Amino acid sequence: MNSKRSLLTTDIDYDREGFQQGFLRLPYSHDRSGYGYIPIPLSVLKRGEGPTVLLTGGNHGDEYEGPIALMKLMRRMREMEIRGRLIVVPGLNMPALLNGSRTSPIDGANLNRVFPGTRNGSLTEMIAHYADTELFPRADLVFDIHAGGASTNYLPTLLAAPPADVVKGKSYRRIVEAFGAPRVMIMDLLGEDRTYGAAVERHGTHFLCGEFGGHAVCNPEGLAVLEQGIERVFAAIGLCDATAGQQPPPPARLLRVDGNKHYIFAPTGGIFEPAFALGDEITAGQVAGYIHDPRQPAQAPAVIRFAGAGLAICIRALARVEPGDCLGHLAQDCDW
Ligand SMILES: [Zn+2]
């Protein structure tokens, strides 16, 4: 079944020269609309030969720096001088973005855990399938923009996935350094391979990701890092000339998340009182916080400690926890 083309359709012709504004039609047959669809807006700009860059936001619907940066980019795309092709989708999981939630309110699915998707699957799985079969194969560089969402808050950080191949690795590093994020983090998703990024990597395509804030708000500092980074990456890969006044990239602090020792999870349910703040330098064994059980108010709280050391780059934004909830994570300095 997966060999058939996606059930999502569009009037956009990805090979046509010039600017096009349109949308993907995500078929949605329901009580109010038997033959309806959900429009997922996208813009495509193609001018001559050059690399194709795909930018997406709204993979999770409660992360806002990406959608905002990409809507701003869309509004000036028509006038942009580029050599190559730019594909911009500010709200890839549009139902989730309109609902302000990480997951889709229609099927409850997390788009970043259903790749490579399913042609005949739920709406979220169909979006993943379209991206995997129609968007990723066209791209030379893919950038999926995230933040911490409602449940976590991040220091604005570019996430990198360096390719194993030496030649590809060099060109990839050049792109990452051009972005100029204050922090670059090599992520460890604890073996997770259902993500958007894992799917892009299976296509052998350069992939950038990033966490530019969190707590389901727009972080202005993260947004500025993101917008300046996108411009510098366009110039670095030859899509655009550097814009007037474009600043050279500041040096980044390179960090690595190293498996379970860098994550902290709630061992018990209750209310989380953190004993650290975003940006703290943490030592191994340091107390991360306490979980108070409101059903046993006189009982001493559970004490949570960090197993490893590093920079506190992510912290939980919701105090209420159940066993297994992530309370935050660290990242430690590393070299390329
Ligand atoms: Zn996200």
Coordinates of N, CA and C and ligand atoms in Angstrom, one line a residue, residues 59-63 102 112 144-149 210-211, ligand 1:
N59 N 5.4 20.8 13.9 CA 5.4 19.3 14.0 C 4.7 19.0 15.3
H60 N 5.0 19.7 16.4 CA 4.2 19.7 17.6 C 3.5 21.0 17.7
G61 N 2.2 21.0 18.0 CA 1.3 22.1 17.9 C 1.4 23.1 19.0
D62 N 2.2 22.9 20.1 CA 2.4 23.8 21.2 C 3.8 24.4 21.2
E63 N 4.4 24.6 20.1 CA 5.8 25.1 19.9 C 5.7 26.2 18.9
R102 N 0.5 19.4 21.7 CA 1.6 18.6 21.1 C 1.1 17.6 20.1
N112 N 5.7 13.4 15.6 CA 7.1 13.1 15.7 C 7.4 11.7 16.2
D144 N 13.6 21.0 10.8 CA 12.3 20.9 11.5 C 12.5 21.7 12.8
I145 N 11.7 22.6 13.0 CA 11.9 23.6 14.1 C 10.9 23.3 15.3
H146 N 11.6 23.1 16.5 CA 10.8 22.7 17.7 C 11.1 23.7 18.8
A147 N 10.4 23.4 19.9 CA 10.7 24.0 21.2 C 10.2 23.0 22.3
G148 N 10.2 23.3 23.5 CA 9.9 22.3 24.5 C 8.4 22.0 24.7
G149 N 7.5 22.8 24.1 CA 6.1 22.5 24.2 C 5.6 22.8 25.6
G210 N 15.9 21.8 16.2 CA 16.3 22.8 17.2 C 15.2 23.0 18.2
E211 N 15.6 23.3 19.4 CA 14.6 23.7 20.5 C 14.9 25.2 20.8
Ligands
ZN1 ZN 8.7 19.4 19.4

